[in-house]
């Protein structure tokens, strides 16, 4: 396959090198993923964008069920008294809460908040249900939307309402809860790599960055094209903080009343923003094949000529039989060139062109979206070859994303060098840290950089913290973040 990068198809997408935020906005608008709603900060997810979420949902729902979890649904509205039961939790979410004060024209006796997350309403129900250790574990998940009233919004990355899943589990012992917390984190990492082709740094959040009310928060962190990090999924060991606050208890094996150990974990539609910013280019979206709503688009050439559409239909049928998501675009109102541009911009992984001469030669022209390679492939056995090619594209995209991340990951000797690199070549800074919150706070206030995680894979990069000179406790990843 040869390469053809010279032809500039897309002229109305800002170049990411010139203005990365505008490039991002242009891509999501031009590819019809979302539109802005009449309510500021709330997005309308259009069919092509929602199909991406459905594929994420499908992958995770299967993995959740394979690990024993069941789906359920809890109310959208939470009484204020419930939200106030866990002090750290309510303080963490208070600035973002949207309140319902009236039902019709009547003022409510108690304000109701629109869920920013569901720990409190779920714990209220768990308190009602749980009686004995024999009922544990509770392994429940819900797919829903939440509302967090954001001041500055950007579609997918930070909107006032977003779609997500939130798992909430109860366990008899601390060990079981910790095992659950890490298991769900590993499922998120698997989803990111096997579906989204995004490599993740995996670890624990610092005390300052952990979830409000958690004993420990674990995270998967991705690095975007512009060197900013994206928190892509979190899993929290909530210990007994909520179960004690909500008086969730059960009769233990010895007959005494005990409090269960609690976890929660979630990912959201911000993952789609991550896919755009990790893989996208100046022509638009570049979608990983397993995520892409359309994996292969067939564009017939000179389709009015005898036999062309029939052969294109037969090709589509063959690919569909192999489990491939295919679109045959036989719209006569648009030229092949227009179609090439459209599906490149929409990130469709493979384009197949088939015309009279191709059919005569027993081939089709196949173009890859990820690296622009294009060349003839024999029609005989093309279904199996497209399955292999889709897997190859996934592996190549994951590999390129890993190389890009590693190229933007740096170490440094001094705080001054750190500041300079964060301005000139932003990315992941790997460094030792003293473990003190005051030091972490100072760095954030002075540079806007936060500790993204304390990775499970620790490296010894020195004995002292470069920010304060005190003895180092952990190796951490730091970055500016979305």
Short mmCIF file of N, CA and C in Angstrom, two decimals, residues 169-298:
data_model
loop_
_atom_site.label_atom_id
_atom_site.label_comp_id
_atom_site.label_asym_id
_atom_site.label_seq_id
_atom_site.Cartn_x
_atom_site.Cartn_y
_atom_site.Cartn_z
N UNK A 169 -20.84 -0.99 45.35
CA UNK A 169 -20.82 -2.35 45.89
C UNK A 169 -20.57 -2.36 47.39
N UNK A 170 -21.10 -3.38 48.04
CA UNK A 170 -20.88 -3.59 49.48
C UNK A 170 -20.24 -4.96 49.69
N UNK A 171 -19.33 -5.02 50.64
CA UNK A 171 -18.57 -6.25 50.89
C UNK A 171 -18.45 -6.51 52.39
N UNK A 172 -18.30 -7.78 52.71
CA UNK A 172 -18.20 -8.18 54.11
C UNK A 172 -16.88 -7.72 54.74
N UNK A 173 -15.80 -7.77 53.96
CA UNK A 173 -14.48 -7.46 54.54
C UNK A 173 -13.78 -6.35 53.76
N UNK A 174 -12.80 -5.73 54.42
CA UNK A 174 -11.99 -4.69 53.79
C UNK A 174 -11.21 -5.26 52.62
N UNK A 175 -10.73 -6.49 52.76
CA UNK A 175 -9.93 -7.13 51.70
C UNK A 175 -10.77 -7.32 50.43
N UNK A 176 -12.02 -7.75 50.60
CA UNK A 176 -12.90 -7.95 49.44
C UNK A 176 -13.19 -6.61 48.75
N UNK A 177 -13.39 -5.56 49.54
CA UNK A 177 -13.67 -4.24 48.95
C UNK A 177 -12.46 -3.73 48.17
N UNK A 178 -11.28 -3.92 48.72
CA UNK A 178 -10.08 -3.48 48.01
C UNK A 178 -9.87 -4.27 46.71
N UNK A 179 -10.14 -5.56 46.77
CA UNK A 179 -10.02 -6.40 45.57
C UNK A 179 -10.99 -5.92 44.49
N UNK A 180 -12.22 -5.59 44.89
CA UNK A 180 -13.22 -5.08 43.96
C UNK A 180 -12.77 -3.75 43.34
N UNK A 181 -12.27 -2.85 44.19
CA UNK A 181 -11.83 -1.52 43.72
C UNK A 181 -10.78 -1.67 42.62
N UNK A 182 -9.82 -2.54 42.84
CA UNK A 182 -8.73 -2.71 41.87
C UNK A 182 -9.18 -3.51 40.64
N UNK A 183 -10.11 -4.45 40.85
CA UNK A 183 -10.63 -5.22 39.70
C UNK A 183 -11.33 -4.28 38.72
N UNK A 184 -12.15 -3.36 39.23
CA UNK A 184 -12.89 -2.46 38.33
C UNK A 184 -11.94 -1.49 37.64
N UNK A 185 -10.91 -1.06 38.34
CA UNK A 185 -9.90 -0.21 37.71
C UNK A 185 -9.23 -0.94 36.55
N UNK A 186 -8.96 -2.23 36.75
CA UNK A 186 -8.30 -3.01 35.68
C UNK A 186 -9.23 -3.20 34.50
N UNK A 187 -10.55 -3.29 34.74
CA UNK A 187 -11.51 -3.38 33.64
C UNK A 187 -11.52 -2.07 32.85
N UNK A 188 -11.43 -0.95 33.53
CA UNK A 188 -11.35 0.35 32.84
C UNK A 188 -10.10 0.44 31.97
N UNK A 189 -8.99 0.00 32.50
CA UNK A 189 -7.73 0.02 31.74
C UNK A 189 -7.86 -0.88 30.50
N UNK A 190 -8.44 -2.04 30.70
CA UNK A 190 -8.66 -2.99 29.58
C UNK A 190 -9.54 -2.34 28.51
N UNK A 191 -10.63 -1.68 28.93
CA UNK A 191 -11.52 -1.00 27.99
C UNK A 191 -10.76 0.08 27.22
N UNK A 192 -9.96 0.87 27.94
CA UNK A 192 -9.23 1.97 27.30
C UNK A 192 -8.27 1.44 26.23
N UNK A 193 -7.58 0.36 26.54
CA UNK A 193 -6.58 -0.16 25.61
C UNK A 193 -7.20 -1.03 24.52
N UNK A 194 -8.16 -1.90 24.89
CA UNK A 194 -8.70 -2.86 23.93
C UNK A 194 -9.80 -2.29 23.06
N UNK A 195 -10.47 -1.23 23.51
CA UNK A 195 -11.56 -0.63 22.74
C UNK A 195 -11.16 0.74 22.17
N UNK A 196 -10.59 1.59 23.03
CA UNK A 196 -10.29 2.97 22.64
C UNK A 196 -8.88 3.15 22.08
N UNK A 197 -8.03 2.13 22.22
CA UNK A 197 -6.63 2.20 21.79
C UNK A 197 -5.89 3.36 22.47
N UNK A 198 -6.21 3.59 23.74
CA UNK A 198 -5.55 4.66 24.51
C UNK A 198 -4.76 4.02 25.66
N UNK A 199 -3.44 4.25 25.70
CA UNK A 199 -2.65 3.73 26.82
C UNK A 199 -2.89 4.57 28.07
N UNK A 200 -2.89 3.93 29.21
CA UNK A 200 -3.18 4.63 30.46
C UNK A 200 -2.04 4.49 31.46
N UNK A 201 -1.86 5.54 32.27
CA UNK A 201 -1.04 5.45 33.48
C UNK A 201 -2.01 5.13 34.60
N UNK A 202 -1.70 4.13 35.39
CA UNK A 202 -2.64 3.62 36.39
C UNK A 202 -2.03 3.77 37.78
N UNK A 203 -2.82 4.27 38.72
CA UNK A 203 -2.30 4.41 40.08
C UNK A 203 -3.32 4.99 41.03
N UNK A 204 -2.82 5.47 42.17
CA UNK A 204 -3.67 6.00 43.23
C UNK A 204 -3.59 7.52 43.24
N UNK A 205 -4.70 8.16 43.54
CA UNK A 205 -4.73 9.61 43.67
C UNK A 205 -4.09 10.03 45.00
N UNK A 206 -3.52 11.22 45.02
CA UNK A 206 -3.03 11.77 46.28
C UNK A 206 -4.22 12.07 47.18
N UNK A 207 -3.96 12.30 48.46
CA UNK A 207 -5.05 12.60 49.40
C UNK A 207 -5.83 13.84 48.95
N UNK A 208 -5.10 14.81 48.43
CA UNK A 208 -5.73 16.05 48.01
C UNK A 208 -6.65 15.85 46.81
N UNK A 209 -6.31 14.93 45.94
CA UNK A 209 -7.03 14.74 44.68
C UNK A 209 -8.07 13.62 44.74
N UNK A 210 -8.18 12.94 45.88
CA UNK A 210 -9.10 11.80 45.93
C UNK A 210 -10.55 12.27 46.01
N UNK A 211 -11.46 11.34 45.73
CA UNK A 211 -12.90 11.58 45.76
C UNK A 211 -13.34 11.98 47.16
N UNK A 212 -14.28 12.94 47.23
CA UNK A 212 -14.76 13.44 48.52
C UNK A 212 -15.49 12.34 49.28
N UNK A 213 -14.91 11.88 50.38
CA UNK A 213 -15.52 10.83 51.19
C UNK A 213 -14.89 9.47 51.01
N UNK A 214 -13.85 9.38 50.17
CA UNK A 214 -13.20 8.09 49.91
C UNK A 214 -12.04 7.85 50.87
N UNK A 215 -11.78 6.58 51.12
CA UNK A 215 -10.56 6.17 51.82
C UNK A 215 -9.38 6.26 50.85
N UNK A 216 -9.61 5.78 49.63
CA UNK A 216 -8.58 5.85 48.58
C UNK A 216 -9.27 5.88 47.21
N UNK A 217 -8.70 6.68 46.30
CA UNK A 217 -9.20 6.75 44.93
C UNK A 217 -8.11 6.29 43.98
N UNK A 218 -8.48 5.44 43.04
CA UNK A 218 -7.55 4.94 42.02
C UNK A 218 -8.01 5.45 40.66
N UNK A 219 -7.07 5.66 39.75
CA UNK A 219 -7.40 6.35 38.50
C UNK A 219 -6.65 5.78 37.31
N UNK A 220 -7.26 5.95 36.14
CA UNK A 220 -6.52 5.76 34.87
C UNK A 220 -6.39 7.14 34.24
N UNK A 221 -5.17 7.49 33.82
CA UNK A 221 -4.88 8.83 33.30
C UNK A 221 -4.29 8.72 31.89
N UNK A 222 -4.86 9.48 30.97
CA UNK A 222 -4.38 9.50 29.58
C UNK A 222 -3.75 10.85 29.28
N UNK A 223 -2.88 10.88 28.27
CA UNK A 223 -2.25 12.13 27.86
C UNK A 223 -2.75 12.50 26.46
N UNK A 224 -3.20 13.74 26.32
CA UNK A 224 -3.76 14.22 25.06
C UNK A 224 -2.65 14.77 24.15
N UNK A 225 -3.02 15.04 22.89
CA UNK A 225 -2.09 15.61 21.91
C UNK A 225 -1.38 16.86 22.42
N UNK A 226 -2.12 17.67 23.19
CA UNK A 226 -1.58 18.97 23.62
C UNK A 226 -0.78 18.89 24.91
N UNK A 227 -0.54 17.66 25.40
CA UNK A 227 0.27 17.50 26.61
C UNK A 227 -0.50 17.64 27.91
N UNK A 228 -1.83 17.78 27.83
CA UNK A 228 -2.63 17.81 29.05
C UNK A 228 -3.13 16.40 29.36
N UNK A 229 -3.32 16.14 30.65
CA UNK A 229 -3.83 14.83 31.08
C UNK A 229 -5.34 14.84 31.12
N UNK A 230 -5.93 13.66 30.97
CA UNK A 230 -7.37 13.49 31.11
C UNK A 230 -7.62 12.34 32.08
N UNK A 231 -8.22 12.66 33.23
CA UNK A 231 -8.66 11.60 34.15
C UNK A 231 -9.77 10.85 33.45
N UNK A 232 -9.56 9.56 33.17
CA UNK A 232 -10.44 8.83 32.26
C UNK A 232 -11.35 7.83 32.95
N UNK A 233 -11.11 7.58 34.22
CA UNK A 233 -11.95 6.65 34.97
C UNK A 233 -11.41 6.55 36.39
N UNK A 234 -12.31 6.42 37.37
CA UNK A 234 -11.86 6.31 38.76
C UNK A 234 -12.59 5.19 39.47
N UNK A 235 -11.90 4.61 40.44
CA UNK A 235 -12.47 3.56 41.28
C UNK A 235 -12.12 3.89 42.72
N UNK A 236 -13.15 3.93 43.58
CA UNK A 236 -12.95 4.42 44.95
C UNK A 236 -13.20 3.33 45.98
N UNK A 237 -12.28 3.18 46.90
CA UNK A 237 -12.53 2.38 48.10
C UNK A 237 -13.06 3.34 49.15
N UNK A 238 -14.34 3.22 49.44
CA UNK A 238 -15.00 4.15 50.37
C UNK A 238 -14.96 3.64 51.80
N UNK A 239 -14.35 2.46 52.01
CA UNK A 239 -14.22 1.85 53.35
C UNK A 239 -15.61 1.84 54.02
N UNK A 240 -15.68 2.36 55.26
CA UNK A 240 -16.97 2.36 55.97
C UNK A 240 -17.49 3.78 56.20
N UNK A 241 -16.93 4.75 55.46
CA UNK A 241 -17.33 6.15 55.68
C UNK A 241 -18.81 6.35 55.46
N UNK A 242 -19.32 5.86 54.32
CA UNK A 242 -20.74 6.04 54.01
C UNK A 242 -21.60 5.04 54.75
N UNK A 243 -21.11 3.82 54.92
CA UNK A 243 -21.97 2.80 55.56
C UNK A 243 -22.24 3.16 57.03
N UNK A 244 -21.27 3.80 57.67
CA UNK A 244 -21.51 4.26 59.06
C UNK A 244 -22.42 5.48 59.07
N UNK A 245 -22.15 6.42 58.13
CA UNK A 245 -22.97 7.65 58.08
C UNK A 245 -24.44 7.32 57.79
N UNK A 246 -24.68 6.28 57.00
CA UNK A 246 -26.05 5.93 56.61
C UNK A 246 -26.59 4.73 57.38
N UNK A 247 -25.84 4.32 58.39
CA UNK A 247 -26.27 3.22 59.27
C UNK A 247 -26.64 1.97 58.47
N UNK A 248 -25.75 1.61 57.54
CA UNK A 248 -25.90 0.34 56.81
C UNK A 248 -25.17 -0.71 57.62
N UNK A 249 -25.90 -1.68 58.15
CA UNK A 249 -25.23 -2.72 58.94
C UNK A 249 -25.88 -4.07 58.69
N UNK A 250 -25.20 -5.09 59.13
CA UNK A 250 -25.71 -6.45 58.93
C UNK A 250 -25.26 -7.32 60.09
N UNK A 251 -25.97 -8.42 60.25
CA UNK A 251 -25.58 -9.38 61.28
C UNK A 251 -24.42 -10.21 60.74
N UNK A 252 -23.26 -10.12 61.42
CA UNK A 252 -22.06 -10.81 60.98
C UNK A 252 -22.08 -12.28 61.33
N UNK A 253 -21.02 -12.95 60.93
CA UNK A 253 -20.94 -14.39 61.14
C UNK A 253 -20.95 -14.77 62.62
N UNK A 254 -20.47 -13.87 63.46
CA UNK A 254 -20.46 -14.15 64.90
C UNK A 254 -21.69 -13.67 65.62
N UNK A 255 -22.64 -13.07 64.88
CA UNK A 255 -23.88 -12.61 65.50
C UNK A 255 -23.90 -11.13 65.82
N UNK A 256 -22.73 -10.44 65.75
CA UNK A 256 -22.70 -9.01 66.05
C UNK A 256 -23.09 -8.19 64.82
N UNK A 257 -23.53 -6.95 65.09
CA UNK A 257 -23.82 -6.03 63.98
C UNK A 257 -22.51 -5.47 63.44
N UNK A 258 -22.35 -5.50 62.11
CA UNK A 258 -21.14 -5.00 61.48
C UNK A 258 -21.50 -4.04 60.34
N UNK A 259 -20.54 -3.18 60.00
CA UNK A 259 -20.71 -2.27 58.86
C UNK A 259 -19.99 -2.85 57.64
N UNK A 260 -20.66 -2.90 56.49
CA UNK A 260 -19.98 -3.43 55.30
C UNK A 260 -18.96 -2.42 54.76
N UNK A 261 -18.09 -2.91 53.90
CA UNK A 261 -17.09 -2.08 53.23
C UNK A 261 -17.60 -1.78 51.82
N UNK A 262 -17.36 -0.58 51.35
CA UNK A 262 -18.13 0.01 50.25
C UNK A 262 -17.17 0.48 49.15
N UNK A 263 -17.55 0.28 47.89
CA UNK A 263 -16.77 0.82 46.76
C UNK A 263 -17.70 1.56 45.81
N UNK A 264 -17.14 2.47 45.05
CA UNK A 264 -17.87 3.04 43.91
C UNK A 264 -16.88 3.31 42.79
N UNK A 265 -17.37 3.30 41.55
CA UNK A 265 -16.47 3.42 40.39
C UNK A 265 -17.27 3.88 39.18
N UNK A 266 -16.63 4.68 38.31
CA UNK A 266 -17.36 5.21 37.18
C UNK A 266 -16.48 5.71 36.04
N UNK A 267 -17.05 5.64 34.84
CA UNK A 267 -16.50 6.32 33.66
C UNK A 267 -17.65 7.03 32.97
N UNK A 268 -17.32 8.02 32.15
CA UNK A 268 -18.37 8.85 31.56
C UNK A 268 -18.10 9.13 30.09
N UNK A 269 -18.99 9.94 29.51
CA UNK A 269 -18.87 10.35 28.11
C UNK A 269 -17.62 11.19 27.85
N UNK A 270 -16.90 11.59 28.90
CA UNK A 270 -15.64 12.32 28.65
C UNK A 270 -14.61 11.43 27.95
N UNK A 271 -14.80 10.12 28.02
CA UNK A 271 -13.92 9.21 27.27
C UNK A 271 -13.93 9.53 25.78
N UNK A 272 -15.08 9.97 25.27
CA UNK A 272 -15.17 10.31 23.84
C UNK A 272 -14.28 11.51 23.54
N UNK A 273 -14.26 12.48 24.45
CA UNK A 273 -13.33 13.60 24.30
C UNK A 273 -11.90 13.13 24.26
N UNK A 274 -11.59 12.13 25.09
CA UNK A 274 -10.23 11.56 25.10
C UNK A 274 -9.87 10.92 23.77
N UNK A 275 -10.81 10.17 23.19
CA UNK A 275 -10.57 9.53 21.88
C UNK A 275 -10.26 10.59 20.83
N UNK A 276 -11.04 11.68 20.83
CA UNK A 276 -10.83 12.75 19.85
C UNK A 276 -9.43 13.34 20.02
N UNK A 277 -9.04 13.62 21.26
CA UNK A 277 -7.79 14.36 21.51
C UNK A 277 -6.54 13.48 21.50
N UNK A 278 -6.70 12.18 21.61
CA UNK A 278 -5.53 11.29 21.52
C UNK A 278 -5.27 10.91 20.06
N UNK A 279 -6.34 10.59 19.31
CA UNK A 279 -6.16 10.03 17.97
C UNK A 279 -6.44 11.01 16.83
N UNK A 280 -7.22 12.06 17.07
CA UNK A 280 -7.64 12.94 15.99
C UNK A 280 -6.48 13.66 15.32
N UNK A 281 -6.71 14.14 14.09
CA UNK A 281 -5.68 14.90 13.38
C UNK A 281 -6.34 16.08 12.68
N UNK A 282 -5.59 16.77 11.83
CA UNK A 282 -6.10 17.99 11.22
C UNK A 282 -7.17 17.74 10.15
N UNK A 283 -7.42 16.47 9.83
CA UNK A 283 -8.54 16.16 8.92
C UNK A 283 -9.80 15.79 9.70
N UNK A 284 -9.68 15.65 11.03
CA UNK A 284 -10.87 15.34 11.84
C UNK A 284 -10.66 14.17 12.76
N UNK A 285 -11.69 13.35 12.90
CA UNK A 285 -11.63 12.17 13.77
C UNK A 285 -10.76 11.09 13.17
N UNK A 286 -10.11 10.31 14.05
CA UNK A 286 -9.49 9.04 13.66
C UNK A 286 -9.99 8.05 14.71
N UNK A 287 -10.94 7.20 14.31
CA UNK A 287 -11.58 6.33 15.30
C UNK A 287 -10.94 4.95 15.34
N UNK A 288 -10.68 4.44 16.57
CA UNK A 288 -10.22 3.06 16.69
C UNK A 288 -11.29 2.11 16.15
N UNK A 289 -10.91 1.09 15.41
CA UNK A 289 -11.90 0.24 14.71
C UNK A 289 -12.95 -0.38 15.62
N UNK A 290 -12.59 -0.81 16.82
CA UNK A 290 -13.57 -1.50 17.66
C UNK A 290 -14.60 -0.52 18.24
N UNK A 291 -14.25 0.74 18.26
CA UNK A 291 -15.16 1.78 18.75
C UNK A 291 -16.01 2.37 17.63
N UNK A 292 -15.48 2.41 16.42
CA UNK A 292 -16.10 3.14 15.31
C UNK A 292 -17.50 2.63 14.99
N UNK A 293 -18.50 3.52 14.90
CA UNK A 293 -19.86 3.09 14.51
C UNK A 293 -19.88 2.47 13.12
N UNK A 294 -19.09 3.05 12.20
CA UNK A 294 -18.91 2.46 10.86
C UNK A 294 -17.44 2.05 10.78
N UNK A 295 -17.18 0.77 10.61
CA UNK A 295 -15.79 0.30 10.54
C UNK A 295 -15.25 0.35 9.11
N UNK A 296 -16.13 0.09 8.15
CA UNK A 296 -15.75 0.11 6.73
C UNK A 296 -16.84 0.84 5.95
N UNK A 297 -16.44 1.81 5.13
CA UNK A 297 -17.38 2.44 4.22
C UNK A 297 -17.02 2.02 2.79
N UNK A 298 -18.02 1.61 2.03
CA UNK A 298 -17.82 1.23 0.63
C UNK A 298 -18.32 2.37 -0.25
#
